[in-house]
CSV table of C-alpha atoms and ligand atoms in Angstrom, one decimal:
chain,number,residue,atom,x,y,z
A,1,MET,CA,5.1,-1.1,1.8
A,2,ARG,CA,3.3,0.2,5.2
A,3,TRP,CA,2.8,3.5,6.0
A,4,ILE,CA,1.5,4.9,8.5
A,5,ALA,CA,0.0,8.5,9.2
A,6,PRO,CA,3.3,10.1,11.7
A,7,TRP,CA,0.5,11.7,14.0
A,8,LEU,CA,-0.8,8.4,15.6
A,9,VAL,CA,1.6,7.8,17.6
A,10,LEU,CA,0.0,11.3,19.5
A,11,VAL,CA,-2.6,8.6,21.4
A,12,SER,CA,-1.8,6.5,24.3
A,13,GLY,CA,-4.3,3.2,24.6
A,14,THR,CA,-3.6,0.2,25.8
A,15,VAL,CA,-1.0,-2.5,26.2
A,16,VAL,CA,-0.7,-5.4,23.9
A,17,ALA,CA,-1.2,-8.7,26.2
A,18,GLN,CA,-5.7,-7.4,26.6
A,19,GLY,CA,-8.4,-9.3,24.5
A,20,PRO,CA,-9.0,-12.5,23.1
A,21,GLN,CA,-5.9,-14.6,23.5
A,22,LEU,CA,-4.5,-17.1,20.0
A,23,PRO,CA,-5.2,-21.3,21.2
A,24,GLU,CA,-2.1,-23.1,21.0
A,25,GLN,CA,-2.9,-25.4,18.3
A,26,ASP,CA,-2.8,-21.9,16.1
A,27,ARG,CA,0.3,-20.2,17.5
A,28,ALA,CA,1.5,-23.5,16.5
A,29,LEU,CA,0.8,-23.5,13.1
A,30,SER,CA,0.8,-19.8,12.7
A,31,ARG,CA,4.7,-20.1,13.3
A,32,GLN,CA,5.6,-23.1,10.9
A,33,ILE,CA,3.7,-21.3,8.0
A,34,PHE,CA,5.1,-17.9,8.5
A,35,LYS,CA,8.8,-20.2,9.5
A,36,GLU,CA,8.2,-22.0,6.0
A,37,PHE,CA,7.5,-18.4,3.6
A,38,ILE,CA,10.3,-17.0,5.4
A,39,GLU,CA,12.8,-19.7,4.2
A,40,ILE,CA,11.8,-19.6,0.6
A,41,ASN,CA,13.9,-16.7,-1.2
A,42,SER,CA,11.0,-14.8,-3.4
A,43,GLN,CA,12.6,-11.7,-4.4
A,44,ASP,CA,12.4,-11.0,-7.5
A,45,SER,CA,16.7,-10.8,-9.2
A,46,ASN,CA,17.2,-14.8,-7.8
A,47,GLY,CA,13.8,-16.1,-5.4
A,48,SER,CA,11.2,-17.9,-6.6
A,49,VAL,CA,7.5,-16.3,-6.1
A,50,THR,CA,6.1,-19.4,-7.3
A,51,ALA,CA,7.8,-21.6,-4.9
A,52,VAL,CA,6.1,-19.5,-1.6
A,53,ALA,CA,2.6,-20.2,-3.8
A,54,GLU,CA,3.1,-23.0,-3.5
A,55,ALA,CA,3.8,-24.2,-0.8
A,56,ALA,CA,0.9,-22.2,0.7
A,57,ARG,CA,-0.6,-24.6,-2.3
A,58,LYS,CA,0.2,-27.7,-0.3
A,59,ASP,CA,-1.2,-26.4,3.6
A,60,LEU,CA,-4.5,-25.7,2.4
A,61,LEU,CA,-4.9,-29.2,0.5
A,62,ALA,CA,-3.1,-30.6,3.7
A,63,ALA,CA,-6.1,-28.6,5.4
A,64,GLY,CA,-8.7,-30.5,3.0
A,65,PHE,CA,-9.3,-27.5,0.8
A,66,ALA,CA,-10.0,-28.8,-3.4
A,67,PRO,CA,-7.6,-28.5,-5.7
A,68,GLU,CA,-9.8,-27.3,-7.5
A,69,ASP,CA,-10.6,-24.1,-5.7
A,70,LEU,CA,-6.1,-23.6,-5.3
A,71,ILE,CA,-5.8,-21.9,-8.7
A,72,LEU,CA,-2.1,-21.8,-9.3
A,73,ALA,CA,-1.2,-18.9,-12.4
A,74,GLY,CA,1.0,-16.7,-13.7
A,75,PRO,CA,3.1,-15.4,-16.9
A,76,ASN,CA,6.2,-18.0,-15.9
A,77,ASP,CA,7.9,-19.9,-13.7
A,78,ARG,CA,9.2,-18.5,-11.0
A,79,LYS,CA,6.3,-15.2,-10.9
A,80,LYS,CA,3.0,-17.8,-10.8
A,81,ASN,CA,0.8,-16.3,-7.8
A,82,LEU,CA,-2.5,-18.1,-5.8
A,83,VAL,CA,-5.8,-18.1,-5.5
A,84,VAL,CA,-7.8,-19.7,-2.9
A,85,ARG,CA,-11.4,-20.3,-2.5
A,86,TYR,CA,-12.9,-21.0,1.0
A,87,HIS,CA,-16.7,-21.1,0.0
A,88,GLY,CA,-19.9,-19.2,2.0
A,89,ALA,CA,-23.3,-20.9,1.9
A,90,ALA,CA,-24.3,-21.7,-0.7
A,91,GLY,CA,-27.3,-20.0,-2.7
A,92,SER,CA,-25.6,-17.3,-1.6
A,93,THR,CA,-25.9,-14.5,-4.3
A,94,LEU,CA,-22.6,-12.1,-2.6
A,95,LYS,CA,-20.0,-11.1,-4.1
A,96,PRO,CA,-17.1,-12.2,-2.6
A,97,ILE,CA,-13.9,-11.0,0.4
A,98,LEU,CA,-11.0,-10.5,-1.8
A,99,ILE,CA,-7.9,-9.9,1.0
A,100,ILE,CA,-4.4,-9.6,-1.9
A,101,GLY,CA,-1.0,-10.6,-0.3
A,102,HIS,CA,1.7,-10.1,-2.1
A,103,ILE,CA,4.3,-12.5,-1.6
A,104,ASP,CA,7.3,-11.0,-2.9
A,105,VAL,CA,10.1,-9.4,-1.0
A,106,VAL,CA,12.2,-6.7,-0.9
A,107,GLU,CA,16.2,-8.2,-2.2
A,108,ALA,CA,18.1,-8.5,0.9
A,109,ARG,CA,21.4,-8.9,1.0
A,110,LYS,CA,23.4,-11.7,3.6
A,111,GLU,CA,26.0,-9.5,4.4
A,112,ASP,CA,23.5,-6.2,5.4
A,113,TRP,CA,22.3,-7.7,8.3
A,114,THR,CA,22.8,-9.6,11.4
A,115,THR,CA,21.4,-13.2,11.2
A,116,ASP,CA,20.5,-14.6,7.1
A,117,PRO,CA,17.4,-12.6,6.1
A,118,TYR,CA,16.2,-16.9,4.4
A,119,GLN,CA,16.0,-18.1,8.2
A,120,PHE,CA,13.8,-17.9,10.7
A,121,VAL,CA,15.4,-16.2,13.8
A,122,GLU,CA,13.4,-16.3,17.4
A,123,LYS,CA,15.4,-13.8,19.4
A,124,ASP,CA,14.5,-11.5,22.3
A,125,GLY,CA,11.0,-11.4,21.3
A,126,TYR,CA,11.2,-10.8,17.4
A,127,PHE,CA,10.9,-12.9,14.8
A,128,TYR,CA,13.9,-11.9,11.8
A,129,GLY,CA,13.7,-11.9,8.4
A,130,ARG,CA,13.1,-10.3,5.4
A,131,GLY,CA,9.1,-10.3,5.0
A,132,THR,CA,9.0,-10.6,8.3
A,133,GLN,CA,7.2,-7.1,8.4
A,134,ASP,CA,6.4,-7.0,4.0
A,135,MET,CA,4.0,-9.1,3.9
A,136,LYS,CA,5.3,-12.9,4.8
A,137,ASP,CA,3.2,-11.9,8.2
A,138,SER,CA,-0.2,-11.0,7.3
A,139,ASP,CA,0.4,-13.7,3.8
A,140,ALA,CA,0.6,-16.6,6.7
A,141,ILE,CA,-1.6,-14.7,8.6
A,142,ALA,CA,-4.7,-15.5,5.9
A,143,VAL,CA,-3.3,-18.5,5.2
A,144,GLU,CA,-3.3,-19.5,8.9
A,145,SER,CA,-7.1,-18.0,9.0
A,146,PHE,CA,-8.5,-20.0,6.5
A,147,ILE,CA,-7.5,-23.2,7.7
A,148,ARG,CA,-8.9,-22.6,11.1
A,149,MET,CA,-11.9,-21.6,10.0
A,150,LYS,CA,-12.0,-24.7,7.5
A,151,ARG,CA,-11.5,-26.9,10.9
A,152,GLU,CA,-13.9,-25.3,12.5
A,153,GLY,CA,-16.8,-25.9,10.1
A,154,TRP,CA,-17.1,-22.2,9.4
A,155,VAL,CA,-19.9,-20.8,6.7
A,156,PRO,CA,-19.5,-17.5,6.0
A,157,LYS,CA,-22.7,-15.9,4.4
A,158,ARG,CA,-20.3,-15.3,0.9
A,159,ASP,CA,-17.0,-16.1,-0.6
A,160,ILE,CA,-13.2,-15.4,1.2
A,161,VAL,CA,-10.8,-15.1,-1.7
A,162,LEU,CA,-7.0,-14.7,-1.0
A,163,ALA,CA,-4.8,-13.9,-4.1
A,164,MET,CA,-1.0,-14.4,-3.2
A,165,THR,CA,1.2,-12.6,-5.5
A,166,ALA,CA,4.2,-12.0,-7.3
A,167,ASP,CA,6.2,-8.7,-7.7
A,168,GLU,CA,4.6,-5.8,-6.2
A,169,GLU,CA,7.8,-4.7,-4.6
A,170,GLY,CA,9.4,-5.0,-8.3
A,171,GLY,CA,10.0,-7.7,-11.5
A,172,ALA,CA,8.4,-7.3,-14.6
A,173,SER,CA,5.0,-9.1,-13.8
A,174,ASN,CA,2.5,-7.6,-11.0
A,175,GLY,CA,0.1,-10.3,-10.1
A,176,VAL,CA,-2.8,-7.9,-9.0
A,177,ASP,CA,-2.1,-6.7,-12.2
A,178,TRP,CA,-1.7,-10.2,-13.9
A,179,LEU,CA,-4.7,-11.2,-12.2
A,180,LEU,CA,-7.4,-9.0,-13.3
A,181,ARG,CA,-5.8,-9.2,-16.9
A,182,ASN,CA,-6.0,-12.3,-16.9
A,183,ARG,CA,-7.7,-13.8,-14.6
A,184,PRO,CA,-10.8,-11.2,-13.8
A,185,GLU,CA,-13.4,-13.9,-12.9
A,186,LEU,CA,-10.9,-15.5,-10.1
A,187,MET,CA,-10.9,-11.5,-9.0
A,188,GLN,CA,-15.3,-10.5,-8.7
A,189,ALA,CA,-15.3,-9.0,-5.0
A,190,GLU,CA,-17.6,-6.7,-3.4
A,191,TYR,CA,-14.8,-5.4,-1.9
A,192,VAL,CA,-10.1,-5.6,-1.1
A,193,LEU,CA,-8.2,-5.8,1.9
A,194,ASN,CA,-5.0,-5.6,1.6
A,195,PRO,CA,-2.9,-6.1,5.0
A,196,ASP,CA,0.1,-4.3,2.8
A,197,SER,CA,-0.6,-0.8,4.7
A,198,GLY,CA,-3.0,-0.3,7.7
A,199,GLY,CA,-2.1,-1.1,10.7
A,200,VAL,CA,-2.1,-0.5,14.4
A,201,GLU,CA,1.2,1.3,15.7
A,202,LEU,CA,3.3,0.7,19.1
A,203,ARG,CA,4.4,3.3,21.2
A,204,ASP,CA,5.9,1.8,24.7
A,205,GLY,CA,4.6,-1.3,24.2
A,206,HIS,CA,1.4,0.5,23.9
A,207,ALA,CA,-1.2,0.3,20.7
A,208,THR,CA,-2.1,3.8,19.9
A,209,ALA,CA,-4.3,3.3,17.3
A,210,MET,CA,-5.5,1.3,14.5
A,211,GLY,CA,-4.8,2.8,10.5
A,212,VAL,CA,-6.7,2.1,8.0
A,213,GLU,CA,-5.7,2.2,4.3
A,214,ALA,CA,-8.9,3.8,2.6
A,215,THR,CA,-7.6,5.4,-0.6
A,216,GLU,CA,-4.2,6.1,-2.3
A,217,LYS,CA,-2.8,7.9,-4.8
A,218,THR,CA,-2.1,7.6,-7.7
A,219,TYR,CA,1.6,7.6,-9.1
A,220,ALA,CA,3.0,9.1,-12.2
A,221,ASP,CA,6.2,11.1,-14.1
A,222,PHE,CA,5.9,13.1,-16.7
A,223,LYS,CA,9.1,13.8,-19.2
A,224,LEU,CA,9.5,17.7,-20.0
A,225,THR,CA,12.0,18.3,-23.0
A,226,ALA,CA,12.9,21.3,-24.7
A,227,SER,CA,14.7,21.4,-27.6
A,228,ASN,CA,15.9,24.4,-29.9
A,229,PRO,CA,18.5,24.5,-32.2
A,230,GLY,CA,21.9,25.3,-29.8
A,231,GLY,CA,24.5,27.0,-31.7
A,232,HIS,CA,28.1,28.6,-30.1
A,233,SER,CA,28.0,29.8,-26.9
A,234,SER,CA,29.2,33.1,-27.9
A,235,LEU,CA,26.5,34.0,-29.4
A,236,PRO,CA,23.1,33.4,-26.6
A,237,ARG,CA,20.0,33.3,-27.6
A,238,ALA,CA,16.0,32.7,-27.0
A,239,ASP,CA,15.8,30.1,-27.6
A,240,ASN,CA,18.1,28.2,-25.2
A,241,ALA,CA,16.7,25.0,-23.8
A,242,ILE,CA,17.6,25.2,-20.1
A,243,TYR,CA,16.0,27.9,-19.5
A,244,GLU,CA,13.1,27.4,-21.6
A,245,LEU,CA,13.0,24.2,-19.6
A,246,MET,CA,13.8,26.3,-16.3
A,247,HIS,CA,11.5,28.9,-16.7
A,248,ALA,CA,8.1,25.9,-17.0
A,249,LEU,CA,10.1,24.4,-13.4
A,250,GLU,CA,9.7,28.0,-12.0
A,251,LYS,CA,6.0,27.7,-12.8
A,252,LEU,CA,5.6,24.2,-11.5
A,253,GLU,CA,7.1,25.4,-8.5
A,254,ALA,CA,5.0,28.5,-8.4
A,255,HIS,CA,1.8,27.5,-8.5
A,256,PRO,CA,1.2,24.2,-6.7
A,257,PHE,CA,-1.9,22.5,-7.9
A,258,PRO,CA,-5.7,23.4,-5.9
A,259,ILE,CA,-6.7,22.0,-3.0
A,260,GLU,CA,-9.3,19.2,-2.5
A,261,VAL,CA,-10.6,17.1,0.3
A,262,ASN,CA,-12.5,13.7,-0.2
A,263,PRO,CA,-14.3,11.6,2.3
A,264,VAL,CA,-11.3,9.7,3.4
A,265,THR,CA,-9.1,12.6,4.4
A,266,ARG,CA,-11.6,14.6,5.5
A,267,ALA,CA,-12.7,11.8,7.7
A,268,GLU,CA,-8.6,11.2,9.0
A,269,LEU,CA,-8.2,14.8,9.4
A,270,THR,CA,-11.4,14.9,11.9
A,271,GLU,CA,-10.5,11.3,13.9
A,272,GLU,CA,-6.6,13.7,14.2
A,273,ALA,CA,-8.2,16.8,15.2
A,274,LYS,CA,-10.7,14.7,18.3
A,275,ILE,CA,-7.3,13.8,19.5
A,276,GLY,CA,-4.4,16.5,18.6
A,277,ALA,CA,-4.1,19.1,20.8
A,278,THR,CA,-6.3,21.9,20.5
A,279,ASP,CA,-4.0,24.6,18.4
A,280,ARG,CA,-4.1,22.1,15.5
A,281,ALA,CA,-7.5,21.3,16.3
A,282,LYS,CA,-8.7,24.8,15.3
A,283,LEU,CA,-6.6,24.8,11.9
A,284,ILE,CA,-7.4,21.5,10.9
A,285,ALA,CA,-11.3,23.2,11.1
A,286,GLY,CA,-10.2,25.5,8.9
A,287,VAL,CA,-9.7,23.8,6.5
A,288,LEU,CA,-12.4,21.6,6.8
A,289,ALA,CA,-14.6,24.5,6.1
A,290,THR,CA,-16.7,25.5,3.3
A,291,PRO,CA,-15.2,27.6,2.3
A,292,PRO,CA,-11.9,26.6,4.1
A,293,ASP,CA,-10.6,29.3,5.6
A,294,ALA,CA,-7.4,30.7,3.3
A,295,LYS,CA,-4.9,31.8,6.0
A,296,ALA,CA,-5.2,28.2,8.1
A,297,VAL,CA,-4.8,26.6,4.7
A,298,ALA,CA,-1.7,28.2,4.2
A,299,GLU,CA,-0.2,27.3,7.3
A,300,PHE,CA,-1.1,23.8,6.9
A,301,VAL,CA,0.4,23.3,4.2
A,302,GLN,CA,4.2,24.3,4.5
A,303,SER,CA,3.7,20.6,6.2
A,304,PRO,CA,4.8,18.1,3.3
A,305,THR,CA,3.2,15.1,5.0
A,306,ASP,CA,-0.2,17.8,5.6
A,307,ASN,CA,0.6,18.7,1.9
A,308,ALA,CA,-0.1,15.8,0.2
A,309,LEU,CA,-2.9,14.6,2.1
A,310,VAL,CA,-4.7,18.0,0.7
A,311,ARG,CA,-3.5,17.9,-3.1
A,312,THR,CA,-2.1,16.2,-6.0
A,313,THR,CA,1.6,17.5,-5.9
A,314,CYS,CA,3.6,17.2,-8.6
A,315,VAL,CA,7.7,17.8,-8.0
A,316,ALA,CA,11.0,17.9,-10.6
A,317,THR,CA,13.1,15.2,-9.7
A,318,MET,CA,15.3,15.2,-12.7
A,319,LEU,CA,17.5,16.8,-15.2
A,320,ALA,CA,19.9,17.3,-17.5
A,321,GLY,CA,21.0,19.4,-20.3
A,322,GLY,CA,23.1,20.0,-22.2
A,323,HIS,CA,26.5,18.5,-24.3
A,324,ALA,CA,29.2,20.6,-24.0
A,325,PRO,CA,30.2,23.5,-22.0
A,326,ASN,CA,31.2,25.9,-25.3
A,327,ALA,CA,27.5,25.6,-27.0
A,328,LEU,CA,23.9,26.7,-26.7
A,329,PRO,CA,22.5,23.9,-24.8
A,330,GLY,CA,19.9,21.4,-28.0
A,331,THR,CA,17.9,19.7,-25.1
A,332,ALA,CA,16.9,19.8,-22.2
A,333,THR,CA,15.5,17.8,-20.0
A,334,ALA,CA,13.3,16.9,-16.3
A,335,ASN,CA,11.1,14.1,-15.0
A,336,VAL,CA,8.3,15.8,-13.1
A,337,ASN,CA,7.0,12.9,-10.7
A,338,CYS,CA,3.5,13.4,-9.5
A,339,ARG,CA,1.1,11.5,-6.7
A,340,ILE,CA,-1.9,12.0,-7.9
A,341,LEU,CA,-4.9,12.4,-5.6
A,342,PRO,CA,-8.1,9.4,-6.6
A,343,GLY,CA,-10.6,11.0,-8.7
A,344,HIS,CA,-8.0,11.6,-11.2
A,345,SER,CA,-6.8,11.1,-14.4
A,346,GLN,CA,-2.3,10.5,-15.0
A,347,GLU,CA,-3.8,12.4,-18.4
A,348,GLN,CA,-5.9,15.2,-16.4
A,349,THR,CA,-3.2,15.8,-14.9
A,350,ARG,CA,-1.0,15.5,-17.7
A,351,GLN,CA,-3.2,18.1,-19.4
A,352,GLU,CA,-2.9,20.3,-15.9
A,353,LEU,CA,0.9,20.7,-16.6
A,354,ILE,CA,0.7,22.1,-20.1
A,355,ARG,CA,-1.6,24.6,-19.3
A,356,LEU,CA,0.3,25.6,-16.7
A,357,PHE,CA,3.7,25.7,-18.6
A,358,ASP,CA,1.4,27.5,-21.3
A,359,ASP,CA,4.7,26.6,-23.8
A,360,PRO,CA,3.1,24.9,-26.9
A,361,LYS,CA,7.4,23.8,-27.7
A,362,LEU,CA,7.6,22.0,-24.2
A,363,LYS,CA,7.0,18.8,-24.7
A,364,VAL,CA,5.4,16.9,-21.6
A,365,GLU,CA,4.9,13.0,-22.9
A,366,TYR,CA,4.2,10.0,-20.1
A,367,MET,CA,7.1,8.0,-18.6
A,368,ALA,CA,5.1,3.7,-17.7
A,369,ASP,CA,6.9,2.2,-14.8
A,370,ASP,CA,8.4,0.2,-17.4
A,371,GLY,CA,9.9,3.6,-18.6
A,372,LYS,CA,8.0,3.3,-21.4
A,373,ILE,CA,7.7,7.5,-22.9
A,374,SER,CA,3.7,7.8,-24.8
A,375,PRO,CA,3.1,11.5,-25.7
A,376,THR,CA,0.1,10.8,-24.0
A,377,ALA,CA,-1.4,9.4,-20.5
A,378,PRO,CA,-4.3,6.5,-19.4
A,379,THR,CA,-7.3,8.5,-18.9
A,380,ARG,CA,-8.8,6.2,-16.4
A,381,GLU,CA,-9.2,7.9,-13.3
A,382,SER,CA,-9.3,6.6,-9.7
A,383,LEU,CA,-12.1,5.3,-8.2
A,384,ALA,CA,-12.6,9.0,-5.9
A,385,PRO,CA,-12.8,6.8,-2.1
A,386,PRO,CA,-16.5,6.9,-1.5
A,387,PRO,CA,-17.0,6.7,2.5
A,388,PRO,CA,-15.1,3.9,4.0
A,389,LEU,CA,-18.1,0.6,4.2
A,390,GLN,CA,-20.2,0.1,7.0
A,391,GLN,CA,-20.0,-2.9,6.4
A,392,VAL,CA,-16.3,-3.8,7.0
A,393,PHE,CA,-16.0,-0.2,9.6
A,394,ASP,CA,-18.3,-1.5,11.5
A,395,PRO,CA,-16.7,-5.4,12.2
A,396,LEU,CA,-13.8,-3.6,11.8
A,397,ARG,CA,-14.1,-1.3,15.3
A,398,ALA,CA,-15.9,-4.2,16.6
A,399,VAL,CA,-12.9,-6.3,16.6
A,400,THR,CA,-10.1,-4.4,17.6
A,401,ALA,CA,-12.8,-3.1,20.6
A,402,GLU,CA,-12.2,-6.4,21.6
A,403,MET,CA,-8.3,-7.0,20.9
A,404,TRP,CA,-7.2,-3.3,21.6
A,405,PRO,CA,-9.6,-1.7,23.8
A,406,GLY,CA,-10.5,2.8,23.6
A,407,ILE,CA,-8.1,2.9,20.0
A,408,PRO,CA,-9.7,4.4,17.3
A,409,VAL,CA,-10.3,3.2,13.4
A,410,ILE,CA,-9.4,6.0,11.2
A,411,PRO,CA,-9.2,5.8,7.6
A,412,ILE,CA,-6.2,6.9,6.2
A,413,MET,CA,-5.6,7.9,2.8
A,414,GLU,CA,-2.0,6.6,1.7
A,415,PRO,CA,0.4,8.9,0.1
A,416,GLY,CA,2.3,6.0,-2.0
A,417,ALA,CA,0.8,3.1,-3.9
A,418,SER,CA,0.7,-0.2,-3.1
A,419,ASP,CA,-1.0,-2.8,-5.9
A,420,SER,CA,-4.5,-2.2,-3.5
A,421,ILE,CA,-4.5,0.8,-6.7
A,422,TYR,CA,-5.0,-1.6,-9.0
A,423,MET,CA,-8.3,-2.7,-7.6
A,424,MET,CA,-8.7,0.3,-7.3
A,425,LEU,CA,-9.2,1.0,-10.6
A,426,ALA,CA,-10.8,-1.6,-11.3
A,427,GLY,CA,-13.6,-0.1,-9.7
A,428,MET,CA,-13.0,-2.0,-6.0
A,429,PRO,CA,-13.5,-0.7,-2.9
A,430,SER,CA,-9.8,-1.6,-1.2
A,431,TYR,CA,-8.9,-1.4,2.2
A,432,GLY,CA,-5.6,-1.5,4.0
A,433,VAL,CA,-6.6,-3.8,6.8
A,434,ASN,CA,-3.6,-5.5,9.2
A,435,GLY,CA,-4.1,-6.7,12.7
A,436,VAL,CA,0.2,-7.0,13.2
A,437,ALA,CA,0.9,-3.9,15.7
A,438,ILE,CA,4.6,-2.1,14.8
A,439,ASP,CA,6.7,-0.4,17.4
A,440,TYR,CA,6.3,3.4,15.1
A,441,ASN,CA,9.9,3.6,15.7
A,442,ASP,CA,10.8,0.3,14.5
A,443,GLN,CA,9.2,0.4,11.2
A,444,ARG,CA,11.6,-2.0,9.1
A,445,MET,CA,10.4,-3.1,6.0
A,446,HIS,CA,12.8,-3.2,3.2
A,447,GLY,CA,16.2,-2.9,5.9
A,448,CYS,CA,18.0,-4.9,7.0
A,449,ASP,CA,17.3,-7.0,10.4
A,450,GLU,CA,13.6,-6.8,9.5
A,451,ARG,CA,12.1,-7.7,12.2
A,452,VAL,CA,8.7,-7.8,13.8
A,453,ARG,CA,7.5,-8.8,17.4
A,454,VAL,CA,6.7,-12.5,18.5
A,455,GLU,CA,4.0,-11.0,20.4
A,456,SER,CA,2.4,-8.5,18.3
A,457,PHE,CA,2.6,-11.8,15.2
A,458,TYR,CA,0.3,-13.9,16.9
A,459,ARG,CA,-1.9,-10.9,18.0
A,460,GLY,CA,-2.5,-10.5,14.1
A,461,VAL,CA,-3.0,-14.3,14.3
A,462,GLU,CA,-6.5,-13.8,15.8
A,463,PHE,CA,-7.8,-10.4,15.0
A,464,TYR,CA,-7.6,-11.9,11.7
A,465,TYR,CA,-9.0,-14.5,12.3
A,466,LEU,CA,-11.9,-12.3,14.9
A,467,PHE,CA,-12.2,-10.0,11.2
A,468,LEU,CA,-12.7,-12.1,9.0
A,469,LYS,CA,-15.2,-13.9,10.8
A,470,ALA,CA,-17.3,-10.3,11.7
A,471,LEU,CA,-18.0,-9.4,8.5
A,472,SER,CA,-19.1,-13.4,7.5
A,473,LYS,CA,-20.8,-14.1,9.8
A,474,PRO,CA,-24.7,-15.0,8.6
B,1,ZN,ZN1,4.7,-4.8,0.7
């Protein structure tokens, strides 16, 4: 998914068509690759990720990439990933730059669309099709940039690796996870770029800001179970499973997790304070003060978006209990969904919930993505965000200034989750960088009639090419 901080729209910037322009040859090639990817159905139910990977492999072979630098690998015939290696200067001991891009798409129902989701349609200045925003645009851009750099004889100072992967949107074969477990040697990098998040935002055709996802929260579900003997409803007892569960949930509501600001959210809020209204800047200053100003914090967390930025959140999302209208409930269960700040593990969060509930009879179990319940949760702490890497942000600021003069580059923390989390868990800093500008009020990823502005796409092609060269300049 792509997510953009809502306040970015407050800034005003420059028009779309400034800066370096994409050469005609690369316009044609990027369009051809984009069309090819869109027209291959790669949804989980009846599509093939492998078919997209194979199409990319063919394009890269035709452009002169060696077969041994194009590795197709995955758990089954429909879910093969492609890992492409662009070799850097001979003898370089620098670790590679890794780009990850998912090539699966969210299910699309033809009857809900005005165009065929698996036809690449250009109309009214837009490209339509499933994956035009999320994220076959960026997949095509990465492949085209590799071909263009190769044609020009570009020798980067380090290898650039592109992993095109399965099942980010759903399905049981997440490609980033699979590659890290089965082919870890292919996935080692100094840092990771993931165009699935971050991005340039447009408002009335004007670019407003370049948001860069620099960290994200971890997802976890916990199953709460209260159980006791039950009995006849004419004889109520103190140990009612529904009441027991309710008391735990009341504690959850009343005692939110502590406020915690990390280097990324600090940078994000500092940038926002610079461009926002005076009241907002004052509020942020209070939140960022040491120690934080309690009044400012209390006001700040009134907004769900702001609240999610500064603390781990856990919320009850599902509830069940009892088995008959005239019987005391023997069991009551709830699902508690947590979004955990970087630097903490799922098990730490489970322990904090247990401490908060303070009820030894209440079971607090972990539910994995596949629905499997375990008594404890994974103990791996997600990488606490380091200050944004200068070797990434300096070139990014330079290229952004060239393409969209005057807009700020802002590191952000995504409250949701992308494949970057696997890379961060593996200890590699990961950044969501995307140059395809999307209108704030036209975010159609996962929806019907998904589309992207034609000119945004071509600008995005030029941007990534310039950005990769700036990162890998000898
Ligand atoms: Zn996505």
